[in-house]
mmCIF file of C-alpha atoms in Angstrom:
data_model
loop_
_atom_site.group_PDB
_atom_site.id
_atom_site.type_symbol
_atom_site.label_atom_id
_atom_site.label_comp_id
_atom_site.label_asym_id
_atom_site.label_seq_id
_atom_site.Cartn_x
_atom_site.Cartn_y
_atom_site.Cartn_z
ATOM 1 C CA MET A 187 0.000 0.000 0.000
ATOM 2 C CA ASP A 188 1.709 3.224 -1.105
ATOM 3 C CA ASN A 189 1.138 6.502 0.698
ATOM 4 C CA PHE A 190 -1.265 7.887 -1.897
ATOM 5 C CA PHE A 191 -3.451 4.787 -1.726
ATOM 6 C CA MET A 192 -3.411 4.958 2.067
ATOM 7 C CA TYR A 193 -4.365 8.647 1.912
ATOM 8 C CA LYS A 194 -7.324 7.935 -0.389
ATOM 9 C CA LYS A 195 -8.522 5.105 1.852
ATOM 10 C CA ALA A 196 -8.261 7.285 4.963
ATOM 11 C CA VAL A 197 -10.205 10.122 3.316
ATOM 12 C CA ARG A 198 -12.951 7.747 2.149
ATOM 13 C CA ALA A 199 -13.206 6.217 5.630
ATOM 14 C CA MET A 200 -13.483 9.610 7.323
ATOM 15 C CA ASP A 201 -16.075 10.803 4.803
ATOM 16 C CA GLU A 202 -18.203 7.745 5.582
ATOM 17 C CA ILE A 203 -17.928 8.242 9.340
ATOM 18 C CA ASN A 204 -18.726 11.958 9.039
ATOM 19 C CA ARG A 205 -22.099 10.978 7.581
ATOM 20 C CA VAL A 206 -22.918 9.405 10.940
ATOM 21 C CA MET A 207 -21.115 11.853 13.250
ATOM 22 C CA GLU A 208 -22.460 15.234 12.148
ATOM 23 C CA GLY A 209 -20.065 18.101 12.855
ATOM 24 C CA LYS A 210 -17.367 15.964 14.501
ATOM 25 C CA GLY A 211 -14.849 16.066 11.665
ATOM 26 C CA HIS A 212 -11.937 17.144 13.882
ATOM 27 C CA THR A 213 -12.474 14.292 16.350
ATOM 28 C CA VAL A 214 -12.884 11.776 13.517
ATOM 29 C CA HIS A 215 -9.647 13.059 11.974
ATOM 30 C CA GLN A 216 -7.784 12.730 15.283
ATOM 31 C CA ILE A 217 -9.060 9.199 15.890
ATOM 32 C CA MET A 218 -8.030 8.145 12.377
ATOM 33 C CA THR A 219 -4.603 9.618 13.113
ATOM 34 C CA ALA A 220 -4.349 7.602 16.341
ATOM 35 C CA ILE A 221 -5.443 4.378 14.614
ATOM 36 C CA LEU A 222 -2.867 4.765 11.849
ATOM 37 C CA ALA A 223 -0.234 5.358 14.524
ATOM 38 C CA GLY A 224 -1.331 2.165 16.315
ATOM 39 C CA GLY A 225 -2.545 3.973 19.441
ATOM 40 C CA HIS A 226 -5.516 3.635 21.780
ATOM 41 C CA ILE A 227 -8.009 6.437 22.412
ATOM 42 C CA LEU A 228 -9.721 7.683 25.576
ATOM 43 C CA ILE A 229 -12.907 9.711 25.049
ATOM 44 C CA GLU A 230 -14.130 11.651 28.066
ATOM 45 C CA ASP A 231 -17.588 13.132 27.669
ATOM 46 C CA ILE A 232 -21.127 13.115 28.978
ATOM 47 C CA PRO A 233 -23.569 10.315 28.018
ATOM 48 C CA GLY A 234 -25.477 10.540 24.767
ATOM 49 C CA VAL A 235 -23.078 12.506 22.572
ATOM 50 C CA GLY A 236 -22.207 9.548 20.328
ATOM 51 C CA LYS A 237 -19.174 7.802 21.814
ATOM 52 C CA THR A 238 -20.530 4.291 21.202
ATOM 53 C CA THR A 239 -21.833 5.258 17.758
ATOM 54 C CA LEU A 240 -18.416 6.629 16.837
ATOM 55 C CA ALA A 241 -16.609 3.411 17.821
ATOM 56 C CA LEU A 242 -19.123 1.251 15.954
ATOM 57 C CA ALA A 243 -18.835 3.450 12.858
ATOM 58 C CA PHE A 244 -15.051 3.063 12.825
ATOM 59 C CA SER A 245 -15.307 -0.713 13.179
ATOM 60 C CA LYS A 246 -17.731 -0.950 10.243
ATOM 61 C CA VAL A 247 -15.864 1.382 7.908
ATOM 62 C CA LEU A 248 -12.453 -0.124 8.662
ATOM 63 C CA GLY A 249 -13.728 -3.703 8.375
ATOM 64 C CA LEU A 250 -12.766 -4.629 11.941
ATOM 65 C CA ASP A 251 -14.285 -7.126 14.357
ATOM 66 C CA TYR A 252 -15.944 -5.226 17.209
ATOM 67 C CA GLN A 253 -16.740 -5.923 20.847
ATOM 68 C CA ARG A 254 -18.239 -3.650 23.488
ATOM 69 C CA ILE A 255 -17.985 -4.177 27.211
ATOM 70 C CA GLN A 256 -19.848 -2.027 29.746
ATOM 71 C CA PHE A 257 -17.590 -1.637 32.751
ATOM 72 C CA THR A 258 -19.066 -1.940 36.236
ATOM 73 C CA PRO A 259 -17.358 -2.748 39.564
ATOM 74 C CA ASP A 260 -18.296 -6.444 39.234
ATOM 75 C CA ILE A 261 -16.561 -6.908 35.862
ATOM 76 C CA MET A 262 -13.632 -9.285 36.387
ATOM 77 C CA PRO A 263 -10.274 -9.543 34.578
ATOM 78 C CA THR A 264 -11.493 -12.828 33.098
ATOM 79 C CA ASP A 265 -14.269 -10.920 31.325
ATOM 80 C CA ILE A 266 -11.536 -8.957 29.564
ATOM 81 C CA ALA A 267 -8.855 -11.534 28.833
ATOM 82 C CA GLY A 268 -10.769 -14.830 29.004
ATOM 83 C CA PHE A 269 -10.627 -17.936 31.166
ATOM 84 C CA SER A 270 -9.905 -21.669 31.020
ATOM 85 C CA ILE A 271 -12.499 -24.431 31.472
ATOM 86 C CA TYR A 272 -11.504 -27.966 32.414
ATOM 87 C CA HIS A 273 -13.240 -30.773 30.482
ATOM 88 C CA GLN A 274 -13.336 -33.993 32.455
ATOM 89 C CA GLY A 275 -13.887 -36.142 29.367
ATOM 90 C CA SER A 276 -10.790 -34.984 27.497
ATOM 91 C CA GLU A 277 -8.908 -34.068 30.700
ATOM 92 C CA GLU A 278 -7.808 -30.834 29.017
ATOM 93 C CA PHE A 279 -8.329 -27.138 29.560
ATOM 94 C CA GLU A 280 -10.150 -25.107 26.913
ATOM 95 C CA PHE A 281 -9.534 -21.370 26.617
ATOM 96 C CA LYS A 282 -12.641 -19.186 26.336
ATOM 97 C CA GLU A 283 -11.868 -15.814 24.814
ATOM 98 C CA GLY A 284 -12.739 -12.604 26.642
ATOM 99 C CA ALA A 285 -14.066 -9.362 25.179
ATOM 100 C CA ALA A 286 -10.580 -8.097 24.333
ATOM 101 C CA MET A 287 -10.058 -10.844 21.761
ATOM 102 C CA THR A 288 -11.194 -8.642 18.893
ATOM 103 C CA ASN A 289 -9.880 -5.919 16.593
ATOM 104 C CA LEU A 290 -11.666 -2.909 18.085
ATOM 105 C CA LEU A 291 -12.787 -2.969 21.711
ATOM 106 C CA LEU A 292 -15.086 -0.306 23.104
ATOM 107 C CA ALA A 293 -14.341 -0.136 26.840
ATOM 108 C CA ASP A 294 -17.379 1.826 27.999
ATOM 109 C CA GLU A 295 -16.992 3.818 31.242
ATOM 110 C CA ILE A 296 -13.603 2.345 32.021
ATOM 111 C CA ASN A 297 -13.359 4.311 35.273
ATOM 112 C CA ARG A 298 -16.203 2.215 36.754
ATOM 113 C CA ALA A 299 -14.036 -0.914 36.681
ATOM 114 C CA THR A 300 -11.853 -1.837 39.646
ATOM 115 C CA PRO A 301 -8.091 -1.214 39.392
ATOM 116 C CA ARG A 302 -7.492 -4.952 39.003
ATOM 117 C CA THR A 303 -9.741 -5.114 35.935
ATOM 118 C CA GLN A 304 -8.271 -1.909 34.538
ATOM 119 C CA SER A 305 -4.811 -3.453 34.824
ATOM 120 C CA SER A 306 -5.958 -6.530 32.931
ATOM 121 C CA LEU A 307 -7.033 -4.347 30.019
ATOM 122 C CA LEU A 308 -3.783 -2.417 30.300
ATOM 123 C CA GLU A 309 -1.728 -5.537 29.608
ATOM 124 C CA CYS A 310 -3.775 -6.192 26.492
ATOM 125 C CA MET A 311 -3.276 -2.597 25.335
ATOM 126 C CA GLU A 312 0.425 -2.233 26.022
ATOM 127 C CA GLU A 313 1.797 -5.742 25.544
ATOM 128 C CA ARG A 314 -0.660 -6.792 22.795
ATOM 129 C CA GLN A 315 -1.131 -10.031 24.687
ATOM 130 C CA CYS A 316 -2.995 -11.424 27.689
ATOM 131 C CA SER A 317 -1.969 -13.979 30.292
ATOM 132 C CA VAL A 318 -4.466 -16.566 31.545
ATOM 133 C CA ASP A 319 -3.444 -19.358 33.933
ATOM 134 C CA GLY A 320 0.217 -18.912 33.040
ATOM 135 C CA VAL A 321 -0.394 -19.102 29.283
ATOM 136 C CA THR A 322 0.132 -16.072 27.057
ATOM 137 C CA TYR A 323 -2.271 -15.437 24.194
ATOM 138 C CA PRO A 324 -1.547 -12.849 21.472
ATOM 139 C CA MET A 325 -4.169 -10.235 20.675
ATOM 140 C CA ALA A 326 -5.782 -9.997 17.264
ATOM 141 C CA GLN A 327 -4.034 -7.757 14.769
ATOM 142 C CA PRO A 328 -4.776 -4.932 14.517
ATOM 143 C CA PHE A 329 -5.938 -4.364 18.100
ATOM 144 C CA LEU A 330 -7.404 -0.995 19.102
ATOM 145 C CA VAL A 331 -9.144 0.198 22.257
ATOM 146 C CA ILE A 332 -11.550 3.117 22.380
ATOM 147 C CA ALA A 333 -12.279 3.702 26.059
ATOM 148 C CA THR A 334 -14.834 6.148 27.429
ATOM 149 C CA GLN A 335 -15.459 7.768 30.768
ATOM 150 C CA ASN A 336 -18.108 10.115 32.117
ATOM 151 C CA PRO A 337 -16.606 13.237 33.777
ATOM 152 C CA VAL A 338 -19.866 14.180 35.512
ATOM 153 C CA GLU A 339 -20.652 11.125 37.663
ATOM 154 C CA ILE A 340 -17.611 10.290 39.799
ATOM 155 C CA GLN A 341 -19.302 8.527 42.740
ATOM 156 C CA GLY A 342 -18.411 4.845 42.769
ATOM 157 C CA THR A 343 -15.702 5.232 40.141
ATOM 158 C CA PHE A 344 -12.000 4.386 40.122
ATOM 159 C CA PRO A 345 -10.121 7.213 38.353
ATOM 160 C CA LEU A 346 -7.335 6.053 36.085
ATOM 161 C CA PRO A 347 -3.930 6.792 37.646
ATOM 162 C CA GLU A 348 -1.344 8.753 35.693
ATOM 163 C CA ALA A 349 0.587 5.607 34.749
ATOM 164 C CA GLN A 350 -2.496 4.202 33.021
ATOM 165 C CA LEU A 351 -3.540 7.467 31.395
ATOM 166 C CA ASP A 352 -0.074 7.608 29.839
ATOM 167 C CA ARG A 353 -0.833 4.381 27.950
ATOM 168 C CA PHE A 354 -3.588 6.073 25.960
ATOM 169 C CA PHE A 355 -2.325 7.630 22.761
ATOM 170 C CA MET A 356 -4.873 10.463 22.746
ATOM 171 C CA LYS A 357 -7.592 11.785 25.001
ATOM 172 C CA LEU A 358 -10.480 13.423 23.155
ATOM 173 C CA SER A 359 -14.011 14.700 23.705
ATOM 174 C CA LEU A 360 -16.990 15.123 21.389
ATOM 175 C CA GLY A 361 -19.044 17.880 23.011
ATOM 176 C CA TYR A 362 -22.500 19.092 22.073
ATOM 177 C CA PRO A 363 -23.327 19.767 18.404
ATOM 178 C CA ASN A 364 -24.385 23.280 17.467
ATOM 179 C CA ALA A 365 -27.964 24.027 16.373
ATOM 180 C CA GLU A 366 -27.275 23.542 12.657
ATOM 181 C CA GLN A 367 -25.476 20.251 13.239
ATOM 182 C CA GLU A 368 -28.258 19.007 15.493
ATOM 183 C CA ARG A 369 -30.913 19.803 12.860
ATOM 184 C CA ALA A 370 -28.856 17.875 10.273
ATOM 185 C CA MET A 371 -28.606 14.987 12.751
ATOM 186 C CA LEU A 372 -32.389 14.869 13.144
ATOM 187 C CA THR A 373 -32.781 14.702 9.367
ATOM 188 C CA ALA A 374 -30.191 11.932 9.039
ATOM 189 C CA TYR A 375 -31.762 9.818 11.814
ATOM 190 C CA ARG A 376 -35.409 10.469 10.904
ATOM 191 C CA GLU A 377 -36.137 7.145 9.191
ATOM 192 C CA LYS A 378 -33.227 4.952 10.219
ATOM 193 C CA SER A 379 -29.699 5.139 11.581
ATOM 194 C CA PRO A 380 -26.985 6.065 9.042
ATOM 195 C CA LEU A 381 -24.929 3.299 10.671
ATOM 196 C CA ASP A 382 -27.045 0.783 8.749
ATOM 197 C CA ASP A 383 -25.724 2.107 5.435
ATOM 198 C CA LEU A 384 -22.037 2.063 6.314
ATOM 199 C CA SER A 385 -19.869 -0.368 4.398
ATOM 200 C CA PRO A 386 -16.160 -1.232 4.742
ATOM 201 C CA VAL A 387 -13.688 0.765 2.691
ATOM 202 C CA CYS A 388 -10.720 -1.337 3.813
ATOM 203 C CA SER A 389 -9.825 -4.327 5.971
ATOM 204 C CA GLY A 390 -7.771 -5.100 9.032
ATOM 205 C CA ARG A 391 -4.919 -6.163 6.770
ATOM 206 C CA ASP A 392 -5.025 -2.747 5.095
ATOM 207 C CA ILE A 393 -4.800 -1.087 8.512
ATOM 208 C CA LEU A 394 -1.697 -3.119 9.398
ATOM 209 C CA LYS A 395 -0.060 -2.150 6.089
ATOM 210 C CA ALA A 396 -0.964 1.488 6.654
ATOM 211 C CA GLN A 397 0.527 1.424 10.163
ATOM 212 C CA ALA A 398 3.763 0.025 8.714
ATOM 213 C CA GLN A 399 3.817 2.835 6.134
ATOM 214 C CA VAL A 400 3.215 5.487 8.781
ATOM 215 C CA ALA A 401 6.312 4.336 10.677
ATOM 216 C CA LYS A 402 8.347 5.159 7.550
ATOM 217 C CA ILE A 403 7.117 8.757 7.265
ATOM 218 C CA ARG A 404 10.224 10.957 7.362
ATOM 219 C CA VAL A 405 10.890 13.080 10.447
ATOM 220 C CA SER A 406 13.678 15.580 9.731
ATOM 221 C CA GLN A 407 16.193 16.571 12.398
ATOM 222 C CA PRO A 408 14.730 20.101 12.800
ATOM 223 C CA VAL A 409 11.233 18.661 13.305
ATOM 224 C CA ALA A 410 12.575 16.081 15.777
ATOM 225 C CA ALA A 411 14.322 18.893 17.664
ATOM 226 C CA TYR A 412 11.034 20.831 17.699
ATOM 227 C CA ILE A 413 9.238 17.859 19.263
ATOM 228 C CA VAL A 414 11.926 17.594 21.952
ATOM 229 C CA SER A 415 11.744 21.359 22.603
ATOM 230 C CA LEU A 416 7.994 21.140 23.191
ATOM 231 C CA ALA A 417 8.458 18.200 25.558
ATOM 232 C CA ASN A 418 11.209 19.963 27.510
ATOM 233 C CA ALA A 419 9.041 23.065 27.794
ATOM 234 C CA THR A 420 6.349 21.036 29.576
ATOM 235 C CA ARG A 421 8.950 19.990 32.171
ATOM 236 C CA GLN A 422 10.092 23.548 32.850
ATOM 237 C CA GLN A 423 6.735 25.275 33.385
ATOM 238 C CA ASP A 424 6.068 26.357 36.969
ATOM 239 C CA GLU A 425 2.362 25.502 36.708
ATOM 240 C CA ILE A 426 3.076 21.957 35.467
ATOM 241 C CA ARG A 427 4.072 19.469 38.169
ATOM 242 C CA LEU A 428 4.561 16.491 35.847
ATOM 243 C CA GLY A 429 5.759 17.097 32.289
ATOM 244 C CA LEU A 430 5.562 14.983 29.169
ATOM 245 C CA SER A 431 7.122 11.529 29.585
ATOM 246 C CA PRO A 432 9.522 9.932 27.090
ATOM 247 C CA ARG A 433 6.641 7.637 26.082
ATOM 248 C CA GLY A 434 4.647 10.788 25.384
ATOM 249 C CA VAL A 435 7.447 12.196 23.227
ATOM 250 C CA ILE A 436 7.454 9.033 21.108
ATOM 251 C CA ALA A 437 3.654 9.202 20.872
ATOM 252 C CA LEU A 438 3.916 12.825 19.700
ATOM 253 C CA MET A 439 6.302 11.802 16.929
ATOM 254 C CA ARG A 440 4.096 8.853 15.881
ATOM 255 C CA ALA A 441 1.017 11.056 15.865
ATOM 256 C CA SER A 442 2.820 13.632 13.728
ATOM 257 C CA GLN A 443 3.806 10.924 11.262
ATOM 258 C CA ALA A 444 0.220 9.656 11.078
ATOM 259 C CA LYS A 445 -1.099 13.208 10.670
ATOM 260 C CA ALA A 446 1.252 13.716 7.718
ATOM 261 C CA ALA A 447 0.064 10.425 6.208
ATOM 262 C CA VAL A 448 -3.594 11.421 6.549
ATOM 263 C CA GLN A 449 -2.682 14.647 4.736
ATOM 264 C CA GLY A 450 -1.099 12.625 1.914
ATOM 265 C CA ARG A 451 2.543 13.519 2.655
ATOM 266 C CA GLU A 452 5.650 11.386 3.133
ATOM 267 C CA TYR A 453 7.307 13.807 5.567
ATOM 268 C CA VAL A 454 6.318 15.574 8.793
ATOM 269 C CA LEU A 455 5.845 19.350 8.943
ATOM 270 C CA PRO A 456 5.847 21.441 12.134
ATOM 271 C CA ASP A 457 2.136 22.031 11.515
ATOM 272 C CA ASP A 458 1.562 18.274 11.903
ATOM 273 C CA VAL A 459 3.206 18.398 15.325
ATOM 274 C CA LYS A 460 1.107 21.422 16.321
ATOM 275 C CA ALA A 461 -2.109 19.704 15.195
ATOM 276 C CA VAL A 462 -1.649 16.766 17.582
ATOM 277 C CA PHE A 463 0.406 18.249 20.431
ATOM 278 C CA VAL A 464 -2.441 19.109 22.819
ATOM 279 C CA ASP A 465 -4.522 15.946 22.263
ATOM 280 C CA VAL A 466 -1.465 13.715 22.703
ATOM 281 C CA SER A 467 -0.050 15.592 25.699
ATOM 282 C CA ALA A 468 -2.884 17.044 27.836
ATOM 283 C CA HIS A 469 -3.707 13.816 29.701
ATOM 284 C CA ARG A 470 -0.003 13.080 30.283
ATOM 285 C CA VAL A 471 0.846 16.272 32.175
ATOM 286 C CA ILE A 472 -0.332 17.310 35.646
ATOM 287 C CA CYS A 473 -0.890 20.938 36.596
ATOM 288 C CA ARG A 474 -0.457 22.223 40.131
ATOM 289 C CA GLY A 475 -3.376 23.185 42.335
ATOM 290 C CA TYR A 476 -6.312 21.961 40.229
ATOM 291 C CA GLN A 477 -9.043 19.574 41.303
ATOM 292 C CA MET A 478 -10.545 16.812 39.178
ATOM 293 C CA GLY A 479 -12.678 18.338 36.444
ATOM 294 C CA GLN A 480 -10.468 21.419 36.130
ATOM 295 C CA ALA A 481 -7.152 19.712 35.429
ATOM 296 C CA ASP A 482 -7.837 19.024 31.747
ATOM 297 C CA ALA A 483 -8.735 22.618 30.944
ATOM 298 C CA ALA A 484 -5.672 23.879 32.835
ATOM 299 C CA ALA A 485 -3.388 21.429 31.030
ATOM 300 C CA LYS A 486 -4.738 22.413 27.626
ATOM 301 C CA GLU A 487 -4.314 26.105 28.429
ATOM 302 C CA SER A 488 -0.706 25.575 29.542
ATOM 303 C CA LEU A 489 0.104 23.468 26.491
ATOM 304 C CA GLY A 490 -1.459 26.076 24.213
ATOM 305 C CA GLY A 491 0.849 28.676 25.741
ATOM 306 C CA ILE A 492 3.868 26.421 25.231
ATOM 307 C CA LEU A 493 2.867 25.911 21.605
ATOM 308 C CA ALA A 494 2.625 29.676 21.078
ATOM 309 C CA ARG A 495 5.983 30.442 22.726
ATOM 310 C CA THR A 496 8.103 27.648 21.272
ATOM 311 C CA PRO A 497 9.606 28.640 17.900
ATOM 312 C CA SER A 498 9.015 26.121 15.127
ATOM 313 C CA PRO A 499 11.574 25.282 12.431
ATOM 314 C CA VAL A 500 11.365 27.151 9.155
ATOM 315 C CA GLU A 501 11.839 25.494 5.776
ATOM 316 C CA GLN A 502 15.285 26.176 4.373
ATOM 317 C CA GLN A 503 15.782 27.141 0.748
#
């Protein structure tokens, strides 16, 4: 799959999804960027704005197997990874796959699961494998997680610690549509759901090829230095207690490569880095003196200031 073919496929996929998600083109674009970079996505928003619909639309358009699991405190790690059953007749154990044994997993309200269950999903996300009764099972390829959490209801939840948030490639939100977008949504959903008309534009094998191509997108030394400068700036701000981690720096480079690919280019521009910097970094930094619910806005404001103050490389003649 050459870069132009990948670009055309990505554009077709996003056009299809935008028919279902009215007015959410930026979020769709960012999720496609994360998928091509091989990353997992965390969507934090109120109920009813289309998080589940968005995940299902991506699975249909990208030709991926899909599973959804609604997290509650009684969900066990075995529900995620699977479990073994002993058959007396054959005197052998049979492995029963859990919800994570799929291509795209929607982990709904992940912060309602206990830390033990969250950790089970984390192994699947980071290691691309799961361990059950001492046996390791590889995940399907490609394997993507779109996790959601509700920022309004926090009673009875288990907030993800910083170490787990850092494993998510991007953290996004959908927000309310404006009046014009909501009227268009009512028209689109009047007779039936647009999801019913979605058809695959590629396959899981195409996604794997595209991810391999993204890794080859050229990152020049000036652009690499710009990425490092942005990361260092997050570690030197007085209002930021915890700056961008080395894992975050690598994620920023991968996201920039994927953004360039979605734009149809074989090289990264500083504008690609700027386009993904906040969404890749905001959930990885911690600001001083802010309570839950305010931290995200403070982080985004600080990162926006860093982006404005840090000089970007200029193309040389």
